[in-house]
Amino acid sequence: MAEEVKLFRTWSTPFALRIVWALKIKGVEYETIFEDLYNKSPSLLQYNPAHKKVPVLVHNGKPISESYVILEYIDETWKETPLLPEDPYERAMARFWAKFGDDKVFTSIFGGVFVKEGKEQEEAMVEAMENLQFLEEELRGKKFFGGERIGFVDLALGWLANLISILEDVAGLKIVGEDKFPLLSAWMKDFADSPIIKDNWPPRDKMIAKFQALRDAKLAAAASK
Amino acid sequence: MAEEVKLFRTWSTPFALRIVWALKIKGVEYETIFEDLYNKSPSLLQYNPAHKKVPVLVHNGKPISESYVILEYIDETWKETPLLPEDPYERAMARFWAKFGDDKVFTSIFGGVFVKEGKEQEEAMVEAMENLQFLEEELRGKKFFGGERIGFVDLALGWLANLISILEDVAGLKIVGEDKFPLLSAWMKDFADSPIIKDNWPPRDKMIAKFQALRDAKLAAAASK
């Protein structure tokens, strides 16, 4: 049977970029379906009824949702260029830091620093700094989180490499400074400029406009509470 | 080298029960360290500095946190009686439903129905019913989520089998009715009464007292906002 691989995504979400990168690293041919989340397609609703969200990967008619679940599926299905290490403990650490990236780093920056003001923003910044410091330590002695080459954790945290500077520009503040996070800053540059990765970032001007609008809406909503 | 396996847990948390069940199903000998989360041990803080939470599994001195990360580690390290299926797509589905259990089912019940009142509770109940309906459908034609025997998703959702009736007793309402959820109700009974599972529930009277106090505190906090 010929392989049929479809990826439902939006143009901007970093959760889908992980899948784009993984498929391209593995050399898997696929078709992209761009969704508008304000007008979701019947296919998206059918393939992901529990969350109605992207990304969804559909492989030979079978849908898979949740970006880390998809990444593990890709790694188990197309085994060339593994994303996860072989050793069970190293695999556990990779899964741990990927989850930490979503649960703590993404949340404290994207749901905290970026959409708060004043004292609330200061508190979120303290939390974000603590979380980023864990990542800084993880990079000690390594070029990528995966070691000499890009792996699972790099794809999981890849959004940082591009989105942080967009959020910084929009909010007018510095989050990942080179002085405080030299290893993370170097990683962000190395990762963002890597083959495959660098060709698949969403257009920066569109991202700036999108996140500016998003921040304005959040601040307006908070002010009218 | 002799295996040294330690589990840091509290007496009550369902997230640690998953690990207890998995280790016992696999026949792994381990030592239990009961933590008091109001007075965390230096070992817990050292082993899980990022979250400072239980469960933590320490295998030959190496710590692993996050209950699903631990479950996967256990499954990859002690391969007898696998928890995850072999097929990549079935593995993906197991991981998906486990995550759904925490992100949607646990949240809508434990953070919604159980600690809200009035209209807010009604809305949370609608959401909880929708989420539980997905689980009901998943059980069609199967005794356990894992098929004929207990697997990854059963351990992930196992808290339902015991905690739901405790929450129902404390809050004075029905969440998983046999009329609405016949398959889920049968599963809750089958799972709760299974060998290993049935010997490791926390004492019901202590759980009732704990969750009564927790609900009272949440309602009091909401009322004084």
CSV table of C-alpha atoms in Angstrom, one decimal:
chain,number,residue,atom,x,y,z
A,1,MET,CA,0.0,0.0,0.0
A,2,ALA,CA,1.3,3.5,-0.8
A,3,GLU,CA,1.8,5.6,2.3
A,4,GLU,CA,-0.7,8.4,2.7
A,5,VAL,CA,0.4,11.0,5.3
A,6,LYS,CA,-1.6,14.1,5.9
A,7,LEU,CA,-0.9,16.9,8.5
A,8,PHE,CA,-3.6,19.2,9.7
A,9,ARG,CA,-2.0,22.3,11.0
A,10,THR,CA,-2.4,26.1,11.2
A,11,TRP,CA,0.2,28.4,9.6
A,12,SER,CA,1.3,29.7,13.0
A,13,THR,CA,1.1,27.1,15.8
A,14,PRO,CA,4.4,25.9,17.2
A,15,PHE,CA,2.8,22.6,18.3
A,16,ALA,CA,2.4,21.7,14.6
A,17,LEU,CA,5.9,22.8,13.7
A,18,ARG,CA,7.3,20.0,15.8
A,19,ILE,CA,5.5,17.6,13.4
A,20,VAL,CA,6.7,19.4,10.3
A,21,TRP,CA,10.3,19.2,11.5
A,22,ALA,CA,10.0,15.5,12.5
A,23,LEU,CA,8.5,14.4,9.2
A,24,LYS,CA,11.1,16.4,7.2
A,25,ILE,CA,14.0,15.0,9.3
A,26,LYS,CA,12.6,11.5,8.7
A,27,GLY,CA,12.2,12.2,5.0
A,28,VAL,CA,8.5,11.4,5.1
A,29,GLU,CA,6.4,12.8,2.2
A,30,TYR,CA,3.1,14.3,3.4
A,31,GLU,CA,0.3,16.6,2.4
A,32,THR,CA,-0.4,19.7,4.4
A,33,ILE,CA,-4.0,20.9,5.2
A,34,PHE,CA,-4.0,24.4,6.6
A,35,GLU,CA,-6.9,24.9,9.1
A,36,ASP,CA,-8.6,28.1,10.1
A,37,LEU,CA,-9.4,27.6,13.8
A,38,TYR,CA,-12.3,30.0,13.5
A,39,ASN,CA,-13.8,27.9,10.9
A,40,LYS,CA,-12.7,24.3,11.4
A,41,SER,CA,-13.1,21.8,8.6
A,42,PRO,CA,-15.4,18.8,9.0
A,43,SER,CA,-12.3,16.6,8.6
A,44,LEU,CA,-10.6,18.1,11.6
A,45,LEU,CA,-13.7,17.7,13.8
A,46,GLN,CA,-14.0,14.1,12.6
A,47,TYR,CA,-10.3,13.3,13.2
A,48,ASN,CA,-9.9,15.0,16.5
A,49,PRO,CA,-13.4,15.1,18.1
A,50,ALA,CA,-12.0,15.1,21.7
A,51,HIS,CA,-10.0,18.3,21.3
A,52,LYS,CA,-10.9,19.7,17.9
A,53,LYS,CA,-7.4,21.1,17.7
A,54,VAL,CA,-4.3,20.9,15.4
A,55,PRO,CA,-1.9,19.2,14.9
A,56,VAL,CA,-3.5,16.0,13.7
A,57,LEU,CA,-1.5,13.5,11.7
A,58,VAL,CA,-3.5,11.1,9.5
A,59,HIS,CA,-1.5,8.1,8.4
A,60,ASN,CA,-3.2,5.8,5.9
A,61,GLY,CA,-6.6,7.1,7.2
A,62,LYS,CA,-5.8,6.7,10.9
A,63,PRO,CA,-5.7,10.0,12.9
A,64,ILE,CA,-3.4,10.8,15.7
A,65,SER,CA,-3.6,13.9,17.9
A,66,GLU,CA,-1.4,15.6,20.6
A,67,SER,CA,2.0,16.7,19.3
A,68,TYR,CA,4.1,14.5,21.6
A,69,VAL,CA,2.0,11.5,20.9
A,70,ILE,CA,2.4,12.2,17.2
A,71,LEU,CA,6.2,12.6,17.6
A,72,GLU,CA,6.5,9.2,19.3
A,73,TYR,CA,4.3,7.6,16.6
A,74,ILE,CA,6.5,9.1,13.9
A,75,ASP,CA,9.7,7.9,15.7
A,76,GLU,CA,8.2,4.3,16.1
A,77,THR,CA,6.9,4.2,12.5
A,78,TRP,CA,9.8,5.7,10.5
A,79,LYS,CA,12.8,4.5,12.4
A,80,GLU,CA,15.6,6.2,10.4
A,81,THR,CA,17.2,9.1,12.2
A,82,PRO,CA,15.7,8.4,15.6
A,83,LEU,CA,14.4,11.3,17.6
A,84,LEU,CA,14.5,9.6,21.1
A,85,PRO,CA,17.6,8.0,22.4
A,86,GLU,CA,17.8,4.3,22.8
A,87,ASP,CA,18.5,4.0,26.6
A,88,PRO,CA,15.3,3.8,28.7
A,89,TYR,CA,16.6,6.4,31.2
A,90,GLU,CA,17.7,8.8,28.5
A,91,ARG,CA,14.3,8.3,26.8
A,92,ALA,CA,12.6,9.1,30.1
A,93,MET,CA,14.7,12.3,30.5
A,94,ALA,CA,13.8,13.4,27.0
A,95,ARG,CA,10.1,12.9,27.7
A,96,PHE,CA,10.4,14.7,31.0
A,97,TRP,CA,12.0,17.8,29.5
A,98,ALA,CA,9.6,17.9,26.6
A,99,LYS,CA,6.7,17.9,29.1
A,100,PHE,CA,8.4,20.4,31.3
A,101,GLY,CA,8.7,22.6,28.2
A,102,ASP,CA,5.0,22.7,27.7
A,103,ASP,CA,3.8,22.6,31.3
A,104,LYS,CA,6.2,25.1,32.8
A,105,VAL,CA,8.2,27.0,30.2
A,106,PHE,CA,5.5,27.6,27.7
A,107,THR,CA,2.9,28.4,30.4
A,108,SER,CA,5.1,30.8,32.4
A,109,ILE,CA,6.2,32.7,29.3
A,110,PHE,CA,3.2,32.6,27.0
A,111,GLY,CA,0.4,32.6,29.6
A,112,GLY,CA,2.5,34.7,32.1
A,113,VAL,CA,5.2,37.1,31.1
A,114,PHE,CA,3.7,37.8,27.6
A,115,VAL,CA,0.1,38.6,28.6
A,116,LYS,CA,0.5,40.2,32.0
A,117,GLU,CA,1.5,43.7,33.2
A,118,GLY,CA,3.1,45.2,36.3
A,119,LYS,CA,3.5,43.1,39.4
A,120,GLU,CA,1.8,40.0,37.8
A,121,GLN,CA,4.3,40.2,35.0
A,122,GLU,CA,7.2,40.5,37.4
A,123,GLU,CA,6.1,37.4,39.2
A,124,ALA,CA,5.6,35.5,36.0
A,125,MET,CA,9.1,36.6,34.9
A,126,VAL,CA,10.7,35.1,38.1
A,127,GLU,CA,8.9,31.8,37.4
A,128,ALA,CA,10.0,31.9,33.7
A,129,MET,CA,13.6,32.6,34.7
A,130,GLU,CA,13.6,29.6,37.1
A,131,ASN,CA,12.2,27.4,34.4
A,132,LEU,CA,14.6,28.6,31.7
A,133,GLN,CA,17.5,28.0,34.1
A,134,PHE,CA,16.7,24.3,34.2
A,135,LEU,CA,17.0,24.2,30.4
A,136,GLU,CA,20.3,26.1,30.6
A,137,GLU,CA,21.6,23.4,32.9
A,138,GLU,CA,20.4,20.7,30.6
A,139,LEU,CA,22.5,22.1,27.7
A,140,ARG,CA,25.8,22.1,29.7
A,141,GLY,CA,28.4,20.2,27.6
A,142,LYS,CA,26.0,19.7,24.6
A,143,LYS,CA,25.3,21.6,21.4
A,144,PHE,CA,21.7,20.4,21.2
A,145,PHE,CA,19.4,18.8,23.9
A,146,GLY,CA,19.8,15.7,21.8
A,147,GLY,CA,23.6,15.9,22.0
A,148,GLU,CA,25.5,16.4,18.7
A,149,ARG,CA,22.3,16.4,16.7
A,150,ILE,CA,18.7,17.5,17.0
A,151,GLY,CA,16.4,15.2,18.9
A,152,PHE,CA,13.1,14.9,20.6
A,153,VAL,CA,13.7,17.7,23.2
A,154,ASP,CA,15.0,20.0,20.5
A,155,LEU,CA,11.8,19.6,18.5
A,156,ALA,CA,9.7,20.0,21.7
A,157,LEU,CA,11.4,23.2,22.7
A,158,GLY,CA,12.0,24.4,19.2
A,159,TRP,CA,9.3,27.1,19.5
A,160,LEU,CA,11.6,29.0,21.9
A,161,ALA,CA,14.2,29.5,19.2
A,162,ASN,CA,11.8,31.7,17.1
A,163,LEU,CA,8.8,32.7,19.2
A,164,ILE,CA,10.8,34.1,22.1
A,165,SER,CA,12.2,36.9,20.0
A,166,ILE,CA,8.8,37.6,18.6
A,167,LEU,CA,7.2,37.8,22.0
A,168,GLU,CA,10.1,40.0,23.2
A,169,ASP,CA,9.6,42.4,20.3
A,170,VAL,CA,5.9,42.6,20.8
A,171,ALA,CA,6.0,43.0,24.6
A,172,GLY,CA,9.1,45.2,24.6
A,173,LEU,CA,11.2,43.2,27.1
A,174,LYS,CA,14.0,40.7,27.2
A,175,ILE,CA,13.3,37.1,28.3
A,176,VAL,CA,16.3,35.0,27.2
A,177,GLY,CA,19.3,37.3,27.6
A,178,GLU,CA,22.7,36.1,26.4
A,179,ASP,CA,24.2,37.1,29.7
A,180,LYS,CA,21.8,35.0,31.8
A,181,PHE,CA,21.4,32.1,29.4
A,182,PRO,CA,24.5,31.8,27.2
A,183,LEU,CA,24.0,28.1,26.4
A,184,LEU,CA,20.3,28.5,25.7
A,185,SER,CA,21.0,31.6,23.5
A,186,ALA,CA,23.6,29.7,21.6
A,187,TRP,CA,21.2,26.7,21.2
A,188,MET,CA,18.4,29.0,20.0
A,189,LYS,CA,20.7,30.3,17.2
A,190,ASP,CA,22.1,26.9,16.3
A,191,PHE,CA,18.7,25.3,16.2
A,192,ALA,CA,17.0,28.1,14.3
A,193,ASP,CA,19.7,28.1,11.7
A,194,SER,CA,19.8,24.3,11.2
A,195,PRO,CA,18.9,22.7,7.9
A,196,ILE,CA,15.2,21.9,7.7
A,197,ILE,CA,14.4,23.9,10.8
A,198,LYS,CA,15.4,27.3,9.2
A,199,ASP,CA,13.2,26.7,6.1
A,200,ASN,CA,10.0,26.1,8.0
A,201,TRP,CA,9.5,29.1,10.3
A,202,PRO,CA,6.2,31.0,9.8
A,203,PRO,CA,6.7,34.5,8.3
A,204,ARG,CA,8.0,36.8,11.0
A,205,ASP,CA,5.9,39.9,10.1
A,206,LYS,CA,2.7,37.8,10.2
A,207,MET,CA,3.7,36.3,13.5
A,208,ILE,CA,4.4,39.8,15.0
A,209,ALA,CA,1.0,41.0,13.8
A,210,LYS,CA,-0.8,38.0,15.2
A,211,PHE,CA,0.9,38.0,18.6
A,212,GLN,CA,0.5,41.8,18.9
A,213,ALA,CA,-3.2,41.4,18.4
A,214,LEU,CA,-3.4,38.5,20.8
A,215,ARG,CA,-1.5,40.4,23.5
A,216,ASP,CA,-3.7,43.5,23.0
A,217,ALA,CA,-6.8,41.4,23.4
A,218,LYS,CA,-5.6,39.7,26.5
A,219,LEU,CA,-4.6,43.0,28.2
A,220,ALA,CA,-7.9,44.6,27.2
A,221,ALA,CA,-9.8,41.6,28.7
A,222,ALA,CA,-7.8,41.7,31.9
A,223,ALA,CA,-8.4,45.5,32.2
A,224,SER,CA,-12.2,45.2,31.8
A,225,LYS,CA,-12.6,42.5,34.5
B,1,MET,CA,24.5,-4.9,40.5
B,2,ALA,CA,21.5,-5.5,42.7
B,3,GLU,CA,18.5,-3.5,41.6
B,4,GLU,CA,17.6,-0.6,43.9
B,5,VAL,CA,14.1,0.8,43.3
B,6,LYS,CA,12.5,3.5,45.5
B,7,LEU,CA,9.2,5.1,45.1
B,8,PHE,CA,8.5,8.5,46.6
B,9,ARG,CA,4.7,9.0,47.0
B,10,THR,CA,2.0,10.3,49.3
B,11,TRP,CA,-0.5,8.0,50.9
B,12,SER,CA,-3.4,9.5,48.8
B,13,THR,CA,-2.3,10.7,45.4
B,14,PRO,CA,-3.7,8.8,42.4
B,15,PHE,CA,-0.8,9.8,40.3
B,16,ALA,CA,1.5,7.6,42.5
B,17,LEU,CA,-0.9,4.7,42.5
B,18,ARG,CA,-0.3,4.2,38.8
B,19,ILE,CA,3.3,3.5,39.6
B,20,VAL,CA,2.5,1.2,42.6
B,21,TRP,CA,0.2,-0.8,40.3
B,22,ALA,CA,2.8,-0.9,37.4
B,23,LEU,CA,5.6,-2.1,39.7
B,24,LYS,CA,3.5,-4.8,41.3
B,25,ILE,CA,2.1,-6.0,37.9
B,26,LYS,CA,5.7,-6.2,36.7
B,27,GLY,CA,6.8,-8.0,39.9
B,28,VAL,CA,9.5,-5.3,40.7
B,29,GLU,CA,10.6,-5.2,44.4
B,30,TYR,CA,10.8,-1.6,45.7
B,31,GLU,CA,11.0,0.5,48.8
B,32,THR,CA,8.3,3.1,49.5
B,33,ILE,CA,9.0,6.5,50.9
B,34,PHE,CA,5.9,8.3,52.1
B,35,GLU,CA,6.2,12.1,51.7
B,36,ASP,CA,4.3,14.8,53.5
B,37,LEU,CA,3.8,17.5,50.9
B,38,TYR,CA,3.6,20.2,53.7
B,39,ASN,CA,7.1,19.2,54.8
B,40,LYS,CA,8.9,17.7,51.8
B,41,SER,CA,12.0,15.7,52.4
B,42,PRO,CA,15.4,16.9,51.2
B,43,SER,CA,15.5,13.8,49.0
B,44,LEU,CA,12.3,14.7,47.2
B,45,LEU,CA,13.6,18.2,46.5
B,46,GLN,CA,16.9,16.8,45.3
B,47,TYR,CA,15.3,14.2,43.0
B,48,ASN,CA,12.6,16.4,41.5
B,49,PRO,CA,13.8,20.0,41.7
B,50,ALA,CA,11.7,21.1,38.7
B,51,HIS,CA,8.4,20.2,40.2
B,52,LYS,CA,9.0,19.2,43.8
B,53,LYS,CA,6.2,16.7,43.5
B,54,VAL,CA,5.5,13.0,43.8
B,55,PRO,CA,5.6,10.4,42.4
B,56,VAL,CA,9.3,10.1,41.9
B,57,LEU,CA,10.9,6.7,41.0
B,58,VAL,CA,14.6,6.3,41.8
B,59,HIS,CA,16.2,3.4,40.0
B,60,ASN,CA,19.8,2.6,41.0
B,61,GLY,CA,20.2,6.2,42.1
B,62,LYS,CA,18.6,7.8,39.0
B,63,PRO,CA,15.4,9.8,39.6
B,64,ILE,CA,12.4,9.9,37.2
B,65,SER,CA,9.4,12.2,37.6
B,66,GLU,CA,6.0,12.6,36.0
B,67,SER,CA,3.8,9.6,36.3
B,68,TYR,CA,3.4,8.8,32.6
B,69,VAL,CA,7.1,9.2,32.0
B,70,ILE,CA,7.7,6.8,34.9
B,71,LEU,CA,5.2,4.3,33.5
B,72,GLU,CA,6.9,4.3,30.1
B,73,TYR,CA,10.3,3.9,31.8
B,74,ILE,CA,9.0,0.9,33.8
B,75,ASP,CA,7.5,-0.6,30.6
B,76,GLU,CA,10.8,-0.2,28.8
B,77,THR,CA,13.0,-1.4,31.7
B,78,TRP,CA,11.0,-4.4,32.9
B,79,LYS,CA,9.6,-5.9,29.8
B,80,GLU,CA,7.5,-8.8,31.2
B,81,THR,CA,3.7,-8.2,31.1
B,82,PRO,CA,3.8,-5.1,28.8
B,83,LEU,CA,1.6,-2.2,29.6
B,84,LEU,CA,1.6,-0.6,26.2
B,85,PRO,CA,0.6,-2.6,23.1
B,86,GLU,CA,3.2,-3.4,20.4
B,87,ASP,CA,1.7,-1.7,17.4
B,88,PRO,CA,2.7,1.9,17.0
B,89,TYR,CA,-0.8,3.1,16.3
B,90,GLU,CA,-2.2,1.3,19.3
B,91,ARG,CA,0.6,2.7,21.4
B,92,ALA,CA,-0.3,6.2,20.2
B,93,MET,CA,-3.9,5.7,21.0
B,94,ALA,CA,-3.0,4.5,24.5
B,95,ARG,CA,-0.8,7.6,25.1
B,96,PHE,CA,-3.6,9.8,23.7
B,97,TRP,CA,-6.3,8.4,26.1
B,98,ALA,CA,-4.0,8.5,29.1
B,99,LYS,CA,-3.3,12.2,28.4
B,100,PHE,CA,-6.9,12.9,27.7
B,101,GLY,CA,-7.7,11.3,31.2
B,102,ASP,CA,-5.4,13.9,32.9
B,103,ASP,CA,-6.0,16.9,30.7
B,104,LYS,CA,-9.8,16.6,30.3
B,105,VAL,CA,-11.4,14.0,32.5
B,106,PHE,CA,-9.5,14.7,35.7
B,107,THR,CA,-9.6,18.4,35.2
B,108,SER,CA,-13.3,18.7,34.5
B,109,ILE,CA,-14.2,16.4,37.4
B,110,PHE,CA,-11.7,17.3,40.0
B,111,GLY,CA,-11.1,20.9,39.2
B,112,GLY,CA,-14.7,21.4,38.0
B,113,VAL,CA,-17.7,19.4,39.2
B,114,PHE,CA,-16.1,18.6,42.6
B,115,VAL,CA,-15.1,22.1,43.7
B,116,LYS,CA,-17.8,24.3,42.2
B,117,GLU,CA,-21.4,25.1,43.0
B,118,GLY,CA,-24.6,26.2,41.2
B,119,LYS,CA,-24.3,27.2,37.6
B,120,GLU,CA,-20.5,26.8,37.4
B,121,GLN,CA,-20.9,23.2,38.7
B,122,GLU,CA,-23.6,22.5,36.1
B,123,GLU,CA,-21.4,23.7,33.3
B,124,ALA,CA,-18.5,21.6,34.6
B,125,MET,CA,-20.8,18.6,34.7
B,126,VAL,CA,-21.8,19.0,31.1
B,127,GLU,CA,-18.1,19.1,30.2
B,128,ALA,CA,-17.3,16.1,32.4
B,129,MET,CA,-20.2,14.1,30.8
B,130,GLU,CA,-18.8,14.8,27.4
B,131,ASN,CA,-15.4,13.7,28.4
B,132,LEU,CA,-16.6,10.5,30.1
B,133,GLN,CA,-18.6,9.7,27.0
B,134,PHE,CA,-15.4,9.4,25.0
B,135,LEU,CA,-14.1,6.8,27.5
B,136,GLU,CA,-17.4,5.0,27.4
B,137,GLU,CA,-17.0,4.7,23.6
B,138,GLU,CA,-13.4,3.5,24.0
B,139,LEU,CA,-14.6,0.6,26.1
B,140,ARG,CA,-17.0,-0.8,23.5
B,141,GLY,CA,-16.3,-4.4,22.9
B,142,LYS,CA,-13.6,-4.6,25.6
B,143,LYS,CA,-13.4,-5.5,29.2
B,144,PHE,CA,-10.4,-3.2,30.0
B,145,PHE,CA,-9.0,-0.3,28.0
B,146,GLY,CA,-6.1,-2.6,27.4
B,147,GLY,CA,-8.4,-5.4,26.0
B,148,GLU,CA,-8.6,-8.6,27.9
B,149,ARG,CA,-6.1,-7.4,30.5
B,150,ILE,CA,-5.1,-4.3,32.3
B,151,GLY,CA,-2.8,-2.0,30.3
B,152,PHE,CA,-1.4,1.5,30.2
B,153,VAL,CA,-4.7,3.3,29.9
B,154,ASP,CA,-6.3,1.3,32.7
B,155,LEU,CA,-3.5,2.4,35.0
B,156,ALA,CA,-3.8,5.9,33.8
B,157,LEU,CA,-7.5,6.1,34.4
B,158,GLY,CA,-7.5,3.9,37.4
B,159,TRP,CA,-8.2,6.7,39.8
B,160,LEU,CA,-11.7,6.9,38.4
B,161,ALA,CA,-12.5,3.5,39.7
B,162,ASN,CA,-12.1,4.5,43.3
B,163,LEU,CA,-12.0,8.3,43.5
B,164,ILE,CA,-15.2,9.0,41.6
B,165,SER,CA,-17.3,7.3,44.3
B,166,ILE,CA,-15.4,9.2,47.0
B,167,LEU,CA,-16.0,12.5,45.3
B,168,GLU,CA,-19.7,11.6,44.7
B,169,ASP,CA,-20.1,10.8,48.4
B,170,VAL,CA,-18.4,14.0,49.5
B,171,ALA,CA,-20.2,16.3,47.0
B,172,GLY,CA,-23.5,14.5,47.3
B,173,LEU,CA,-24.1,14.0,43.5
B,174,LYS,CA,-23.8,11.3,40.9
B,175,ILE,CA,-21.1,11.6,38.2
B,176,VAL,CA,-20.7,8.2,36.6
B,177,GLY,CA,-24.3,6.7,36.6
B,178,GLU,CA,-24.7,3.1,35.4
B,179,ASP,CA,-27.6,4.2,33.2
B,180,LYS,CA,-25.5,6.8,31.3
B,181,PHE,CA,-22.2,4.9,31.4
B,182,PRO,CA,-22.8,1.2,31.6
B,183,LEU,CA,-19.5,0.2,30.1
B,184,LEU,CA,-17.5,2.6,32.2
B,185,SER,CA,-19.4,1.5,35.4
B,186,ALA,CA,-18.6,-2.1,34.7
B,187,TRP,CA,-15.0,-1.3,34.0
B,188,MET,CA,-14.7,0.7,37.3
B,189,LYS,CA,-15.9,-2.4,39.2
B,190,ASP,CA,-13.8,-4.9,37.2
B,191,PHE,CA,-10.7,-2.7,37.6
B,192,ALA,CA,-11.2,-1.9,41.2
B,193,ASP,CA,-11.7,-5.6,42.1
B,194,SER,CA,-8.7,-6.9,40.1
B,195,PRO,CA,-5.8,-8.6,41.8
B,196,ILE,CA,-3.1,-6.2,42.8
B,197,ILE,CA,-5.3,-3.2,42.2
B,198,LYS,CA,-7.8,-4.0,44.9
B,199,ASP,CA,-5.1,-4.5,47.5
B,200,ASN,CA,-3.6,-1.0,47.0
B,201,TRP,CA,-6.4,1.5,47.4
B,202,PRO,CA,-5.9,4.1,50.1
B,203,PRO,CA,-8.2,3.7,53.1
B,204,ARG,CA,-11.7,5.0,52.1
B,205,ASP,CA,-12.5,6.8,55.4
B,206,LYS,CA,-9.2,8.7,55.3
B,207,MET,CA,-9.9,9.6,51.7
B,208,ILE,CA,-13.4,10.8,52.4
B,209,ALA,CA,-12.1,13.1,55.3
B,210,LYS,CA,-9.3,14.4,53.1
B,211,PHE,CA,-11.5,15.3,50.1
B,212,GLN,CA,-14.2,16.7,52.3
B,213,ALA,CA,-11.7,19.1,53.8
B,214,LEU,CA,-10.3,19.9,50.4
B,215,ARG,CA,-13.8,20.7,49.0
B,216,ASP,CA,-14.7,22.8,52.0
B,217,ALA,CA,-11.5,24.8,51.6
B,218,LYS,CA,-12.1,25.4,47.9
B,219,LEU,CA,-15.7,26.5,48.4
B,220,ALA,CA,-14.8,28.8,51.2
B,221,ALA,CA,-12.0,30.4,49.1
B,222,ALA,CA,-14.4,30.9,46.2
B,223,ALA,CA,-17.0,32.4,48.5
B,224,SER,CA,-14.6,34.9,49.9
B,225,LYS,CA,-13.3,36.2,46.6
